[in-house]
Short mmCIF file of C-alpha atoms in Angstrom, two decimals:
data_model
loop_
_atom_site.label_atom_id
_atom_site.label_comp_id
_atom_site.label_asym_id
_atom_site.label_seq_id
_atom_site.Cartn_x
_atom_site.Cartn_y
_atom_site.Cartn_z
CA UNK A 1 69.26 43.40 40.28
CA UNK A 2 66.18 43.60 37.77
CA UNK A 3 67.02 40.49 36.22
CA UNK A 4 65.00 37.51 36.53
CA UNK A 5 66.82 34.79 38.43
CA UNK A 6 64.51 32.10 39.85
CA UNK A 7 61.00 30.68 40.59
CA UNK A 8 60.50 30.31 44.24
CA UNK A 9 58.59 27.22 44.77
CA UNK A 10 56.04 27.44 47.88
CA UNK A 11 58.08 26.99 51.66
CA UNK A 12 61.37 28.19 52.82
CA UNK A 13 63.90 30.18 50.43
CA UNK A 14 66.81 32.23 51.32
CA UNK A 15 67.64 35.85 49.07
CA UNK A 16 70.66 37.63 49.38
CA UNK A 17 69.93 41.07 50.35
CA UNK A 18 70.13 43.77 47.70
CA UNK A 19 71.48 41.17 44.58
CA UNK A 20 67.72 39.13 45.33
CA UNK A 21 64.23 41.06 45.36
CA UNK A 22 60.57 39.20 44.41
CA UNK A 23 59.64 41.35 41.66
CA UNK A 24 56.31 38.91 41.16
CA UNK A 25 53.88 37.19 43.45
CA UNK A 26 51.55 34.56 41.39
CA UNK A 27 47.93 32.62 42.57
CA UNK A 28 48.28 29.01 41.16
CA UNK A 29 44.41 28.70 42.44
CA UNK A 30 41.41 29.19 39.79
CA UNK A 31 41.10 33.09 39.63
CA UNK A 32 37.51 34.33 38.76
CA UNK A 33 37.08 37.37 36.52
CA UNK A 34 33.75 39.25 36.18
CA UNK A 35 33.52 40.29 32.45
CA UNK A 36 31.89 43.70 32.26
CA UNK A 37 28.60 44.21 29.85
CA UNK A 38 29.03 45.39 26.57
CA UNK A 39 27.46 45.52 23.77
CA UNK A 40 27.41 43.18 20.63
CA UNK A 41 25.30 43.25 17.63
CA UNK A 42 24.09 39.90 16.18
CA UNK A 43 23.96 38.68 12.48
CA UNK A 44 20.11 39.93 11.93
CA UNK A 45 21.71 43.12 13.28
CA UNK A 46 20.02 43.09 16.89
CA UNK A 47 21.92 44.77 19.56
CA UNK A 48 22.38 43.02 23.08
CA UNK A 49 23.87 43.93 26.17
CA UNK A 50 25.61 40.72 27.83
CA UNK A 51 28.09 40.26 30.61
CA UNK A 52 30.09 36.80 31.88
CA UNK A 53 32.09 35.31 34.14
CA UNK A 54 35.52 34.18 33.03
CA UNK A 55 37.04 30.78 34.92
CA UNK A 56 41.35 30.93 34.65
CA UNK A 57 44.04 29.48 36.14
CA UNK A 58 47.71 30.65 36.09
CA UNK A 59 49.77 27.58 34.42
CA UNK A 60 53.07 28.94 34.18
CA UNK A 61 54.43 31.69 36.28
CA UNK A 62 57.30 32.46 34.36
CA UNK A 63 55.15 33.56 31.16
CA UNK A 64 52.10 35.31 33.42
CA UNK A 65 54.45 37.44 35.04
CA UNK A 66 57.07 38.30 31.92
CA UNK A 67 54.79 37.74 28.98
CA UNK A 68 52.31 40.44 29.57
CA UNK A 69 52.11 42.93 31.28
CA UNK A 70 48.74 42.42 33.41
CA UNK A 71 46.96 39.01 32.68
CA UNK A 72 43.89 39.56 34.74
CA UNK A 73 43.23 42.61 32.24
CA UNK A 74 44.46 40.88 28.95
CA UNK A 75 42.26 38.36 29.22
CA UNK A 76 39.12 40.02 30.13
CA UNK A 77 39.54 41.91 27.36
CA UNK A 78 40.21 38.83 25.22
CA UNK A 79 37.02 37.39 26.27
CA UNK A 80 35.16 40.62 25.48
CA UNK A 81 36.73 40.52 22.36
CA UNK A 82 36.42 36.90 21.65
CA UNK A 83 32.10 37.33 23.31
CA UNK A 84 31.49 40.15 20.55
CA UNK A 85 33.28 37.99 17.43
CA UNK A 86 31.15 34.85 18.28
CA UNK A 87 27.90 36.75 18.96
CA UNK A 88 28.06 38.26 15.23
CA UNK A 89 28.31 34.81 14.27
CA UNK A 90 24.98 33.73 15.08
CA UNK A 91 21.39 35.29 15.47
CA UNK A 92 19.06 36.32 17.74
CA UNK A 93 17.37 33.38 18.45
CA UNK A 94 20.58 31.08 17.96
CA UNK A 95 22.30 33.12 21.13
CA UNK A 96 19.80 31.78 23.55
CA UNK A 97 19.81 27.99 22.02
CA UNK A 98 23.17 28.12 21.67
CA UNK A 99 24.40 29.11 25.01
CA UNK A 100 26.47 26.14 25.27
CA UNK A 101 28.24 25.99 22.09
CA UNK A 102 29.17 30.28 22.59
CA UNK A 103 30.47 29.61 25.63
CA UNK A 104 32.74 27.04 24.65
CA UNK A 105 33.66 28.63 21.40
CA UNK A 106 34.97 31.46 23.38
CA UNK A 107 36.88 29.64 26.04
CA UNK A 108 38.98 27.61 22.92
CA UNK A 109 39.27 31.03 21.39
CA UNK A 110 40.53 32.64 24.35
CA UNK A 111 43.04 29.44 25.46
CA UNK A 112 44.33 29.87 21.64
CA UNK A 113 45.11 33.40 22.22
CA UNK A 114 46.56 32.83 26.19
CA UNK A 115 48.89 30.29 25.81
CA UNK A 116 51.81 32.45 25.18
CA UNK A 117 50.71 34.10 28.78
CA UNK A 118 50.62 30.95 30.51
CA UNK A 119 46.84 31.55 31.24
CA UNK A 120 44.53 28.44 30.91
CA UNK A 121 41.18 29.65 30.58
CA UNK A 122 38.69 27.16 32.13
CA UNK A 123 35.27 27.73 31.57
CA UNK A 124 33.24 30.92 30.78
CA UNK A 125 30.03 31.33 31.49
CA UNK A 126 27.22 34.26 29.74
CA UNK A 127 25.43 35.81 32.58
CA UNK A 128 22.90 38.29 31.29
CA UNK A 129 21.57 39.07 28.18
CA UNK A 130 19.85 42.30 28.23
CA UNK A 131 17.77 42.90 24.04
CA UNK A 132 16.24 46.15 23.31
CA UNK A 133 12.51 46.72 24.85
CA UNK A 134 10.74 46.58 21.27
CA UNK A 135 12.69 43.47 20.38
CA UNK A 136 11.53 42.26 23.50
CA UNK A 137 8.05 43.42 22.70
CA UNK A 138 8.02 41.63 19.12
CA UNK A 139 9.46 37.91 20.94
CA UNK A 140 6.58 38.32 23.33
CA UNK A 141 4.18 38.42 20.46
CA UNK A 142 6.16 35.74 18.95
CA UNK A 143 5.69 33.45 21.48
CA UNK A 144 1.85 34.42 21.94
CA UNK A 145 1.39 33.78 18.27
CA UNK A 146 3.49 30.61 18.81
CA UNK A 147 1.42 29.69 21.65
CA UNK A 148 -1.81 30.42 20.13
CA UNK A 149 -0.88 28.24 17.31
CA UNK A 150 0.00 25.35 19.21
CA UNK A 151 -3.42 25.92 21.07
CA UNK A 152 -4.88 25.80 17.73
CA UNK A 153 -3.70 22.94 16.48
CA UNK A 154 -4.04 20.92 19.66
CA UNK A 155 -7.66 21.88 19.64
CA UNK A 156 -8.48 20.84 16.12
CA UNK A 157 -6.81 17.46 16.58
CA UNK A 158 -8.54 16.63 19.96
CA UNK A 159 -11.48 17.66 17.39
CA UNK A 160 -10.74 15.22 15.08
CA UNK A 161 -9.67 12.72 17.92
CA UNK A 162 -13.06 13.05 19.01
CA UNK A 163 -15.10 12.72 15.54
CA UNK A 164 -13.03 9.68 15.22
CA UNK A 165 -14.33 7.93 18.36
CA UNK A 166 -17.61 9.26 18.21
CA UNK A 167 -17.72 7.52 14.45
CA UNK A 168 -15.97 4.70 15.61
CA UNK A 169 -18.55 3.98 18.64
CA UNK A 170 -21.40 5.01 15.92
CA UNK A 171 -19.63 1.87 13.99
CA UNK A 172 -19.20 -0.25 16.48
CA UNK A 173 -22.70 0.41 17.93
CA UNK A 174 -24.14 -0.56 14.38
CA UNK A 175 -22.32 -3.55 14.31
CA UNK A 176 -23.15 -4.65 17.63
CA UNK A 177 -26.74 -4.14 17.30
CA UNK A 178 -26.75 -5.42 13.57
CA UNK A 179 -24.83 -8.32 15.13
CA UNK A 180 -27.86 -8.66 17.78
CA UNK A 181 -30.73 -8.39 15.67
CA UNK A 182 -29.23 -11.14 13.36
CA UNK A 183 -28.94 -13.82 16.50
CA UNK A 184 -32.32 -12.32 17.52
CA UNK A 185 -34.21 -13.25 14.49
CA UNK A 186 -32.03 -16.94 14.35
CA UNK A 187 -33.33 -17.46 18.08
CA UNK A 188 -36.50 -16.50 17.38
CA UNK A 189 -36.48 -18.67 13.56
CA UNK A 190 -35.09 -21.38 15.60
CA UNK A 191 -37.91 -21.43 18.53
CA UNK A 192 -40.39 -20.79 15.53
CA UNK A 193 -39.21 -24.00 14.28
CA UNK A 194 -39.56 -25.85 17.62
CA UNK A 195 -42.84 -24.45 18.33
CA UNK A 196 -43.75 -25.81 15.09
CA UNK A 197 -42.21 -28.99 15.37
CA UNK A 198 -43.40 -29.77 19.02
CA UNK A 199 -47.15 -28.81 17.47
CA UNK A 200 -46.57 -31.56 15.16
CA UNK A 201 -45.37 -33.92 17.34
CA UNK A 202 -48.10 -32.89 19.91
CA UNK A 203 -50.75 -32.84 16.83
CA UNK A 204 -49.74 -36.09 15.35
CA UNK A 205 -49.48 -37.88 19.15
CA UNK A 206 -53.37 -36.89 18.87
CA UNK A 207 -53.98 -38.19 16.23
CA UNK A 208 -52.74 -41.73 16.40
CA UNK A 209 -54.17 -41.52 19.84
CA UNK A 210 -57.38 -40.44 18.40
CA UNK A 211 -57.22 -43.16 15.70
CA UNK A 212 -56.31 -45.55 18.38
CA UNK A 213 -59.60 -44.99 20.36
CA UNK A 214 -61.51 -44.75 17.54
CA UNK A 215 -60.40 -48.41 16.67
CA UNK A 216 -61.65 -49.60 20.12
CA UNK A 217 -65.05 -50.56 21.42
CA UNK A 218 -67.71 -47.65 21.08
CA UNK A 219 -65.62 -45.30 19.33
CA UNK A 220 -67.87 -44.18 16.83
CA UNK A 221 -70.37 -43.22 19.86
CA UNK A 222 -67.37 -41.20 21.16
CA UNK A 223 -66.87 -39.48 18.07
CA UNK A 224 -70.31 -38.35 17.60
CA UNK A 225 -70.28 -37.39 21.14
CA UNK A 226 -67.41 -34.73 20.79
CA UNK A 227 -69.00 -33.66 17.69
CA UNK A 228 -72.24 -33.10 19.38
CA UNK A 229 -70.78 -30.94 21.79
CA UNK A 230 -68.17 -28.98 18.88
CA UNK A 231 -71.66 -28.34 17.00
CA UNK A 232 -73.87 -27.03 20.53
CA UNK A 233 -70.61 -25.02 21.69
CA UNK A 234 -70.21 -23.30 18.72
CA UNK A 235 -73.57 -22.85 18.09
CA UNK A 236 -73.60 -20.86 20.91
CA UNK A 237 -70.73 -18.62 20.02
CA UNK A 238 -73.16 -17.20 16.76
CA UNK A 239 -73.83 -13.53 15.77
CA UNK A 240 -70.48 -12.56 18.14
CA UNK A 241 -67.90 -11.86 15.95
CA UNK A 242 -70.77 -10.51 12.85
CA UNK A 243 -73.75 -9.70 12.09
CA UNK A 244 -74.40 -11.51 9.28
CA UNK A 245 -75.10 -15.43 9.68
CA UNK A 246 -75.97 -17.84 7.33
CA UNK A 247 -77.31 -21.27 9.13
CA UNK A 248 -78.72 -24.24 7.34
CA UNK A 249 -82.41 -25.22 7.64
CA UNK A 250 -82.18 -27.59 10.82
CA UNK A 251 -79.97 -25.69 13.02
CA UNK A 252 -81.89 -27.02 15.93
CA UNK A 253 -81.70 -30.52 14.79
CA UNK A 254 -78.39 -32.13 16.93
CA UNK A 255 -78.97 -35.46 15.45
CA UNK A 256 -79.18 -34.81 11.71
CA UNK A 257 -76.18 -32.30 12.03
CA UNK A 258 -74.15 -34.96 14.16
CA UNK A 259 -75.00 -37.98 11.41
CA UNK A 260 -74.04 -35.85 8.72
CA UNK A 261 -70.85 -35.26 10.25
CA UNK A 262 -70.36 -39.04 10.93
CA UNK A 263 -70.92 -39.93 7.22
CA UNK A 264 -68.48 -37.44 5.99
CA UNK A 265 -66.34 -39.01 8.71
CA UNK A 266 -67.31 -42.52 6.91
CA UNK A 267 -66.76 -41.41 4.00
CA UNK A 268 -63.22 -40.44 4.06
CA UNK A 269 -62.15 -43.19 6.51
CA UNK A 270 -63.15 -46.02 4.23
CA UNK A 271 -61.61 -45.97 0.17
CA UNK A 272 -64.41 -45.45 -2.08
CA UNK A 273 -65.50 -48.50 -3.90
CA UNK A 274 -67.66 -48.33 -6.95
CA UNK A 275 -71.63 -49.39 -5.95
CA UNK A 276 -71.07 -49.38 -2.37
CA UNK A 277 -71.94 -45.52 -1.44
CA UNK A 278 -75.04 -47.17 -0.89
CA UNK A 279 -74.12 -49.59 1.43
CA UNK A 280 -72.03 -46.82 3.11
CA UNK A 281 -74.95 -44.73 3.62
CA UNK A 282 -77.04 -47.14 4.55
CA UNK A 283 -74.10 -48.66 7.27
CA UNK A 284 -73.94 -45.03 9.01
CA UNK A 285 -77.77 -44.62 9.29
CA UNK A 286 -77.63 -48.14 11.55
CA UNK A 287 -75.01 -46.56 13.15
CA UNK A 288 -76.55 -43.48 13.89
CA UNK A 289 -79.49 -44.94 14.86
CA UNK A 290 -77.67 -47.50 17.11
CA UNK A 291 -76.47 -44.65 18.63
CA UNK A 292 -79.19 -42.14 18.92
CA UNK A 293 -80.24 -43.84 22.37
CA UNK A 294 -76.86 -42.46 24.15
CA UNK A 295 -76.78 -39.26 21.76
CA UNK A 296 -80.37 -38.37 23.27
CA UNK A 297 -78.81 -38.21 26.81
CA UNK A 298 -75.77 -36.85 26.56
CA UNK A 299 -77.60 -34.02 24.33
CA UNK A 300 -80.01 -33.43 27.24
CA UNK A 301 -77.41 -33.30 29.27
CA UNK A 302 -75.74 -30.65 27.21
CA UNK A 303 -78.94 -28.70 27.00
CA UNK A 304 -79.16 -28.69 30.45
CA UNK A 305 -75.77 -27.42 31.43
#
């Protein structure tokens, strides 16, 4: 009788005619509500047209259906309400960052208001977002300029990226090859040094082979021998290298040449003793002419070759 008397809970339930009428029929399911566009105005004072979709839920029955009057309608206009009051909050480029945060800020707001209506309000979710054209015209150049910038100054560090290994193979490169030329020159000091010393060696083997022979039987006739030969082969190597040659008086005369090379060669293998140069002389002339009999043939030999 227009009095509320009862909730009817979902299966069978018996009314008394004309005492019992349902006066309200209420969806417990999630009810979704398209939230039409409007228009909101930001805090740098931009305009936007934006539209949602509201998520509810009728909680309690009782309050939905005697607390107000339609609770579809009260709470799209809540969230309208509630949309336009957060979006002055923030600015243009906050709203699309912050698409999260709004849309949770107005689903608290909205539960605040809706609990007295036994509306839960579940999620709400911003679907469009419509700025004016020459806003839109200014973000694009934003973003170009943005864009262009970051181009900028990813170019001019790969620039410097790339002086910076180009100097540091330049220093490495130096290094290397300083690095090279240093073991170069020790290698080549070091087989300097072994050429040297294996000369030595090879020079003083020679030498004490040389003296050894010259100790033995006939070695002063061996010695004059080779110096024969030095003196005719590089006689014969004159007026080659210049034209100017200066030749002593007897060039033609082997034997003198070769005994005066013998006495020097007596001279500074025996120590000088005070009155015996004469004897010295007078020792290489017998051995000269002791000699002279083989010197004649091998120098006729050497002639004729």
């Amino acid at each position: 009788m227009g009095r509320f008397h009862r909730i009817l809970e979902p299966g069978l339930n018996i009314l008394i005619p004309v005492l019992d009428r349902i006066r309200y029929v209420q969806s417990l399911k999630e009810i979704v509500i398209n939230v039409p566009e409007q228009s909101a105005v930001t805090l740098d004072n931009v305009t936007l047209q934006i539209d949602g979709v509201l998520y509810l839920r009728i909680m309690d029955p009782y309050k939905a259906s005697y607390g107000v009057e339609d609770p579809e309608y009260a709470v799209t206009q809540l969230a309208q309400t509630t949309m336009r009051s957060e979006l002055g909050k923030l600015s243009l480029d906050k709203v699309f960052r912050e698409r999260e945060s709004l849309n949770a800020n107005i689903v608290d707001a909205i539960n605040q208001a809706a609990d007295c209506w036994g509306i839960r309000c579940l999620r709400y979710e911003i679907k469009d977002i419509h700025v004016p054209p020459r806003v839109k015209e200014s973000m694009q150049m934003q973003v170009e300029a943005e864009r262009r910038k970051r181009a900028t100054v990813l170019e001019s560090e790969g620039t410097r990226e790339s002086a910076i290994n180009v100097a540091e193979g330049k220093k490495q490169a130096q290094i290397l090859a300083s690095e090279a030329e240093k073991a170069e020159q020790i290698n080549q000091a070091a087989g300097e040094a072994s050429a040297v010393l294996a000369k030595a060696k090879a020079k003083a083997e020679a030498i004490r082979i040389l003296a050894a022979a010259l100790t033995q039987h006939n070695g002063d006739a061996a010695a004059s021998l080779t110096v024969a030969e030095q003196y005719v082969s590089a006689f014969s190597k004159l007026a080659k290298d210049s034209n100017t040659i200066l030749l002593p008086s007897n060039a033609g005369d082997v034997t003198s040449m070769v005994a005066q090379a013998m006495g020097v060669y007596g001279a500074l293998t025996k120590a000088p003793v005070p009155g015996a140069q004469d004897s010295v002389s007078n020792r290489n002339s017998r051995d000269v002419q002791g000699t002279n009999g083989s010197l004649d043939e091998e120098l006729d030999r050497v002639k004729l070759s």
